[in-house]
Short mmCIF file of C-alpha atoms and ligand atoms in Angstrom, two decimals:
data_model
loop_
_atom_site.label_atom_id
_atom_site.label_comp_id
_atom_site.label_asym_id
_atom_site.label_seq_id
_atom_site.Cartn_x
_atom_site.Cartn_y
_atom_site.Cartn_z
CA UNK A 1 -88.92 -4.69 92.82
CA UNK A 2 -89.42 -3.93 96.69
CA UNK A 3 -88.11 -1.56 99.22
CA UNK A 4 -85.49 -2.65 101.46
CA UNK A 5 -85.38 -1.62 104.74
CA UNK A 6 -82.03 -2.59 106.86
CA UNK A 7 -80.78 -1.92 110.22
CA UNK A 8 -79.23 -4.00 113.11
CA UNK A 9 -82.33 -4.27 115.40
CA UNK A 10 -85.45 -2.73 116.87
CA UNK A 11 -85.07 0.59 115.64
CA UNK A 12 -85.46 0.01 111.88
CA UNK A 13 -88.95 -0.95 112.66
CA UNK A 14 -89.21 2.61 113.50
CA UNK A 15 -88.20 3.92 110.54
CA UNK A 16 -89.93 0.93 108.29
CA UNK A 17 -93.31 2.41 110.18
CA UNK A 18 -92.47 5.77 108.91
CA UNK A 19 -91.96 4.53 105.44
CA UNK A 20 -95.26 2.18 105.31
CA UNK A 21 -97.29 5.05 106.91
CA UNK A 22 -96.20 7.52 104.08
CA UNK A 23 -96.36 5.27 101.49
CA UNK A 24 -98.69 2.01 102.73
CA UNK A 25 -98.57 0.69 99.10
CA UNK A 26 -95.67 -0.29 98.22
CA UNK A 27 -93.77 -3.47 98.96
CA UNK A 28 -91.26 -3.65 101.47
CA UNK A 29 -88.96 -5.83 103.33
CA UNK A 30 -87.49 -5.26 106.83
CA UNK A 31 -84.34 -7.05 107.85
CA UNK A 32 -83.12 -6.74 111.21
CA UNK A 33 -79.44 -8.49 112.18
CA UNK A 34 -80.02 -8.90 115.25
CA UNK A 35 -77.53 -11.86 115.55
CA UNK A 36 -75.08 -9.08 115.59
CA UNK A 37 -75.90 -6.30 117.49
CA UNK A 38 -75.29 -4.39 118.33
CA UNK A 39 -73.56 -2.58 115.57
CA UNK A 40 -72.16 0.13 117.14
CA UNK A 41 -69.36 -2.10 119.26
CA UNK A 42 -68.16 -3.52 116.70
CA UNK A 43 -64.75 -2.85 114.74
CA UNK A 44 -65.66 -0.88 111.00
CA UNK A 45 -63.99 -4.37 109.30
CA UNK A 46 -67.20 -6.16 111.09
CA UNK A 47 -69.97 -3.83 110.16
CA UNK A 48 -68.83 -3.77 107.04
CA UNK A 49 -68.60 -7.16 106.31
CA UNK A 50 -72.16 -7.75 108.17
CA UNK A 51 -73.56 -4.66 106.11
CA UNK A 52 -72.71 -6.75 102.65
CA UNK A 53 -74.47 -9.75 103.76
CA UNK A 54 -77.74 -7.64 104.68
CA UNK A 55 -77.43 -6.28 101.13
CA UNK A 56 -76.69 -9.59 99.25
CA UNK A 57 -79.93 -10.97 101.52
CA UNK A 58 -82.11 -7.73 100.82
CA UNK A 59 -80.98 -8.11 96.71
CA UNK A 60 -82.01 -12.13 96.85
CA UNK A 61 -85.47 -10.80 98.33
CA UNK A 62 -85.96 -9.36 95.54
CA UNK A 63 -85.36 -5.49 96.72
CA UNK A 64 -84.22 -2.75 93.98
CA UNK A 65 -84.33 0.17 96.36
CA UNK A 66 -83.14 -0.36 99.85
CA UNK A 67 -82.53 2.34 102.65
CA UNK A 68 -79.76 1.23 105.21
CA UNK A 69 -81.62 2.93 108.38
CA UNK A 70 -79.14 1.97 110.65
CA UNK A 71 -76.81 5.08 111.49
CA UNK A 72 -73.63 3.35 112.17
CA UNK A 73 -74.06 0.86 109.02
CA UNK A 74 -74.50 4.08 106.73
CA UNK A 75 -71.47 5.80 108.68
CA UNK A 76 -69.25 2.83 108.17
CA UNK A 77 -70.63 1.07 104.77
CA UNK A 78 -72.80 3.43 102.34
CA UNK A 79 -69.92 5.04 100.32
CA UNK A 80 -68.40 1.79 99.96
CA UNK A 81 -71.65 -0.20 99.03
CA UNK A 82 -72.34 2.62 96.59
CA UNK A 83 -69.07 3.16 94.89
CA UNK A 84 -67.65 -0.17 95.12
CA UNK A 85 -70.07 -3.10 96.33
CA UNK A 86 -73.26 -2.22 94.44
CA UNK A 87 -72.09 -1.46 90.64
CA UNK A 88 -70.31 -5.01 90.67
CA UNK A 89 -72.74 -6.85 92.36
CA UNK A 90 -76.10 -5.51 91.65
CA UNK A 91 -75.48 -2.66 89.54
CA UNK A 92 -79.27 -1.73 89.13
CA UNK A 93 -79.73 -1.51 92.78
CA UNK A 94 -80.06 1.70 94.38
CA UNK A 95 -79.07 1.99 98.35
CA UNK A 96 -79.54 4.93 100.61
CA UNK A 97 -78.83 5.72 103.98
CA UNK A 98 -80.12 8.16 106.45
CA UNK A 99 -77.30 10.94 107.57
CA UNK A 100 -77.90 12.48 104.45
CA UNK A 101 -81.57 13.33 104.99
CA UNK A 102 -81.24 13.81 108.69
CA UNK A 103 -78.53 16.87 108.43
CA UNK A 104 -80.54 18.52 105.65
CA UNK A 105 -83.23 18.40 108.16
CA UNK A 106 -80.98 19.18 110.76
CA UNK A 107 -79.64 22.38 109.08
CA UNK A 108 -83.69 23.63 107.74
CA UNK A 109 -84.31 25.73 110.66
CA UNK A 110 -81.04 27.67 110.95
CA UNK A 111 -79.51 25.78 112.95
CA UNK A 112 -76.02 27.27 114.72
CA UNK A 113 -74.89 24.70 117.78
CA UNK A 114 -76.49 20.98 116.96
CA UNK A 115 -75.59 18.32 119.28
CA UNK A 116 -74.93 14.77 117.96
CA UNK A 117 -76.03 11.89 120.04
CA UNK A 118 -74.53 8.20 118.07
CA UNK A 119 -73.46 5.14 118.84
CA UNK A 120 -69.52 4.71 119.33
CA UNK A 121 -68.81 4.08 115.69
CA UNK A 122 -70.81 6.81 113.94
CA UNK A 123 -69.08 9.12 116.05
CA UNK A 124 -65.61 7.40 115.46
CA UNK A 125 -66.86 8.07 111.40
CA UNK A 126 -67.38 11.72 112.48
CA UNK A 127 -69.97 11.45 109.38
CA UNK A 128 -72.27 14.10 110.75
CA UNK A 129 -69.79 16.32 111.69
CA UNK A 130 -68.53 15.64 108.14
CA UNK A 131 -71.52 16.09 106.67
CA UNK A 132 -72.80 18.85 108.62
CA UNK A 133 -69.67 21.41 107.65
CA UNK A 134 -69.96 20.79 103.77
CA UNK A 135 -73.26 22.60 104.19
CA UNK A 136 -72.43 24.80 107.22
CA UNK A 137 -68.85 25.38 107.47
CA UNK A 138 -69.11 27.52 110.67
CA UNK A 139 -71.32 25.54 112.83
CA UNK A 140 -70.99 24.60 116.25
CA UNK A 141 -71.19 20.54 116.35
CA UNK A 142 -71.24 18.71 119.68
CA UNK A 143 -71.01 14.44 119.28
CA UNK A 144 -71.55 12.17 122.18
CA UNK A 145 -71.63 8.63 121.60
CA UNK A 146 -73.82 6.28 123.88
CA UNK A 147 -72.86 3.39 123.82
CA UNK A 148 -75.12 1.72 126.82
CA UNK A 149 -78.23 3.15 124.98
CA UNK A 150 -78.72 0.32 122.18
CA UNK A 151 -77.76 -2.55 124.87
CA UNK A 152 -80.76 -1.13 127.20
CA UNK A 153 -83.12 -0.42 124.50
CA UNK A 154 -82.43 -3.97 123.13
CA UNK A 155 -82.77 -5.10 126.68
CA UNK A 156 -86.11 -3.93 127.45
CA UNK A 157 -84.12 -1.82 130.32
CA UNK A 158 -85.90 1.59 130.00
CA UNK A 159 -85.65 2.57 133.08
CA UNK A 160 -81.54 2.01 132.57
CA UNK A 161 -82.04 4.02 129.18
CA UNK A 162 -83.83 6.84 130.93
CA UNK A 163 -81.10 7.19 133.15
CA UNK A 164 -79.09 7.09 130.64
CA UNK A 165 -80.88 9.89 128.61
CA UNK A 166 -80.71 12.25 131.44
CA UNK A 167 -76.98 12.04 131.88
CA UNK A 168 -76.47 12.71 128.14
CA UNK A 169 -79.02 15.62 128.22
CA UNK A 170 -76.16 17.05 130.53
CA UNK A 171 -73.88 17.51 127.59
CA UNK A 172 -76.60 19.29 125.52
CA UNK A 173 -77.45 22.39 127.32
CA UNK A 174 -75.99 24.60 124.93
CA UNK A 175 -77.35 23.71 121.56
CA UNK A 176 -79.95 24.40 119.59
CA UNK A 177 -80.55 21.19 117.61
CA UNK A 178 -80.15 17.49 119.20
CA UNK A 179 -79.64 14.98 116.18
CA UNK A 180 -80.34 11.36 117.56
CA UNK A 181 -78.03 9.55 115.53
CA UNK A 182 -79.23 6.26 116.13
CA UNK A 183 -82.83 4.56 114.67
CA UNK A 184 -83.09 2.87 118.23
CA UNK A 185 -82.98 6.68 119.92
CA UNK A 186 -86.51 7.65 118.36
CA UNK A 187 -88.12 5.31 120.81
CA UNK A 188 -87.02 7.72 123.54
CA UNK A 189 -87.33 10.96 121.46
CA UNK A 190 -90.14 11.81 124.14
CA UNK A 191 -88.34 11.34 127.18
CA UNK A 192 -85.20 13.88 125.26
CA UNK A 193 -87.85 16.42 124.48
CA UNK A 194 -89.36 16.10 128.29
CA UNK A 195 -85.97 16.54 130.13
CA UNK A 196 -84.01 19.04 127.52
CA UNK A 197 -85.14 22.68 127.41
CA UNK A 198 -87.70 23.56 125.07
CA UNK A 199 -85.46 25.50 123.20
CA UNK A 200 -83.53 22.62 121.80
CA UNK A 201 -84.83 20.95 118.90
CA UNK A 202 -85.16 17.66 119.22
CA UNK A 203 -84.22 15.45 115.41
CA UNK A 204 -86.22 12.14 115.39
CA UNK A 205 -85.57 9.97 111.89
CA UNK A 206 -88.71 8.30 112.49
CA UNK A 207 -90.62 11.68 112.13
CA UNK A 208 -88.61 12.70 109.11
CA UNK A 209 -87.82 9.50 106.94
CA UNK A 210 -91.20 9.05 105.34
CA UNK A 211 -91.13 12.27 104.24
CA UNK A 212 -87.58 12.21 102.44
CA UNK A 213 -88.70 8.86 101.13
CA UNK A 214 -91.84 10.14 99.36
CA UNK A 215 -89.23 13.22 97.96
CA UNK A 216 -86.87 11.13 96.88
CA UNK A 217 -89.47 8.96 94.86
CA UNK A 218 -91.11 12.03 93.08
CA UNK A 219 -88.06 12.98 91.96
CA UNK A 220 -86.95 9.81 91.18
CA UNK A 221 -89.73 8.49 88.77
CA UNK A 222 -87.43 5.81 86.84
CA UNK A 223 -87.08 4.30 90.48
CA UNK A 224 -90.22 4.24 91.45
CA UNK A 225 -92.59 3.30 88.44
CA UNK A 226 -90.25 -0.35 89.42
CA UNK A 227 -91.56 -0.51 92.87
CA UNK A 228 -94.00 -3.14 93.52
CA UNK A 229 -97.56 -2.54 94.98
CA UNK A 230 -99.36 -4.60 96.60
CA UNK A 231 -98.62 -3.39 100.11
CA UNK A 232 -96.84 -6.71 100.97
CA UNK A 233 -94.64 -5.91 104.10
CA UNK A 234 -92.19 -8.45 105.57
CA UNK A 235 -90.48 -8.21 108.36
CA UNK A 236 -87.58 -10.46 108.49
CA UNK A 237 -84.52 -10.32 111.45
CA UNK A 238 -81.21 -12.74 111.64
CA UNK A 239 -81.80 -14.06 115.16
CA UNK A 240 -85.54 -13.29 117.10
CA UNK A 241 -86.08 -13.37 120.49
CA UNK A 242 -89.68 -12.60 123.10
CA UNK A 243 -88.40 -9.13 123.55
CA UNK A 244 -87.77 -8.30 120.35
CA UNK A 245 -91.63 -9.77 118.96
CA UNK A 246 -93.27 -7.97 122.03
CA UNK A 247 -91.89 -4.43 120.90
CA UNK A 248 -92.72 -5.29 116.94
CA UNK A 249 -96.17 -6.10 118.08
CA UNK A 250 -96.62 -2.94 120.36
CA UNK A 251 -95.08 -0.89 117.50
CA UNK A 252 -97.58 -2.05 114.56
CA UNK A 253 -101.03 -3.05 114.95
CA UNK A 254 -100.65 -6.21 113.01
CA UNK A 255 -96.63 -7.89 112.33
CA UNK A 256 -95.56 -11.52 111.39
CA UNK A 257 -92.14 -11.26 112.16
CA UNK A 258 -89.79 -14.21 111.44
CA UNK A 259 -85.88 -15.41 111.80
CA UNK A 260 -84.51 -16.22 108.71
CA UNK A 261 -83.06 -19.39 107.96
CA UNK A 262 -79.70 -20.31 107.69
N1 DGL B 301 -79.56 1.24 115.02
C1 DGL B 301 -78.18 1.48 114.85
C2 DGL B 301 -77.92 2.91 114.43
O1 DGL B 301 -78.78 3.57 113.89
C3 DGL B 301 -77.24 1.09 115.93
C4 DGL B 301 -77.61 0.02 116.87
C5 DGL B 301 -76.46 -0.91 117.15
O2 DGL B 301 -75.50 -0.51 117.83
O3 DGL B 301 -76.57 -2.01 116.62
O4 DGL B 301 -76.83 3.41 114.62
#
């Protein structure tokens, strides 16, 4: 059994590089849809419906564990996939998404005003917000979606998506925390922390997902004593472009990335 990694695009590999740099050994598979990105444009009815086919692909891969890393796809599909989906179709499975971990990282440092920076339809979800208050009733939450900032990241238009940054930062300047609610926003989590005041604490899911990972699995033994290791990682997408191999290979040293058949 291998660890599935899913997200619409680019920034799963992010968080799949966290994952195989805290635990190198185990198998995993990647899957990026990026026929259909991106993700956070589309109506919930669509991301749903794309979020079941990732999982029914993931489960024929062979995948008993897989962690939706895509914000909008865990905003939108993980309580369905877990209550509904999952026990009827693959009731051994086990699938996990990343708001969870990222607001109990969020809220570690007493945090009182945290920003929220998503794309449209994780905001539309309000899940952080959600999440947030059923640990911290009275906090101060501030969401901003960005919806240009996948499309320019995707794009290879950073120079559009530093622009970009700096006229979110705008709506920041009075929090403490800045969750970036997005697996694509942690390739400009340095270009946040250079234009936002010091002050602000700046959440990046690449820097805490390998972490919660490794957690999870020690207290999770029945899951992981299933996991497969023989550091096999595969890195499979819907639709692959120039672009999108020229980022995987800046991102990790060595990466065969392929389009799936259809
Ligand atoms: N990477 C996705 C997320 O974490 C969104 C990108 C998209 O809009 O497809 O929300």
């Amino acid at each position: 059994m291998k660890i599935g990694v899913f997200d619409s695009g680019l920034g799963g590999l992010v968080v799949t590089k966290a994952f195989i740099m805290a635990m190198p050994e185990y198998d995993y598979v990647y899957y990026g849809d990026t026929e259909h990105l991106p993700y956070g444009e589309k109506t919930s009815g669509q991301i749903l419906s794309y979020t079941i086919e990732a999982m029914k692909f993931l489960i024929s891969q062979k995948c008993g564990l897989i962690i939706i890393a895509c914000n909008t796809a865990t905003s939108i599909a993980l309580r369905y996939l877990q209550q509904r989906f999952i026990p009827a179709y693959a009731p051994d499975v086990k699938v996990l998404g990343v708001v969870i971990p990222t607001v109990e990282e969020a809220l570690a440092d007493n945090a009182v005003r945290v920003g929220v920076l998503a794309t449209n339809a994780t905001i539309r979800s309000h899940i952080y917000r959600e999440e947030l208050l059923k640990i911290k009733p009275d906090l101060e939450i501030k969401e901003v979606a960005a919806p240009e900032l996948v499309p320019a990241i995707e794009s290879n238009d950073f120079t559009a998506a530093e622009q970009l940054c700096a006229k979110y930062a705008k709506e920041f300047s009075d929090i403490d925390s800045l969750i970036l609610g997005c697996t694509h926003y942690p390739l400009l989590k340095n270009y946040f922390r250079h234009i936002l005041p010091s002050s602000i604490r700046v959440i990046s899911q690449d820097e805490l997902m390998g972490a919660k990972l490794k957690d999870y699995l020690e207290r999770h033994i029945e899951i992981d004593i299933a996991l497969s290791r023989r550091a096999e990682h595969k890195f499979l997408v819907s639709s692959l472009n120039e672009h999108y191999r020229k980022v995987a290979e800046m991102m990790f040293e060595k990466i065969d990335i392929e389009a799936v058949e259809k």
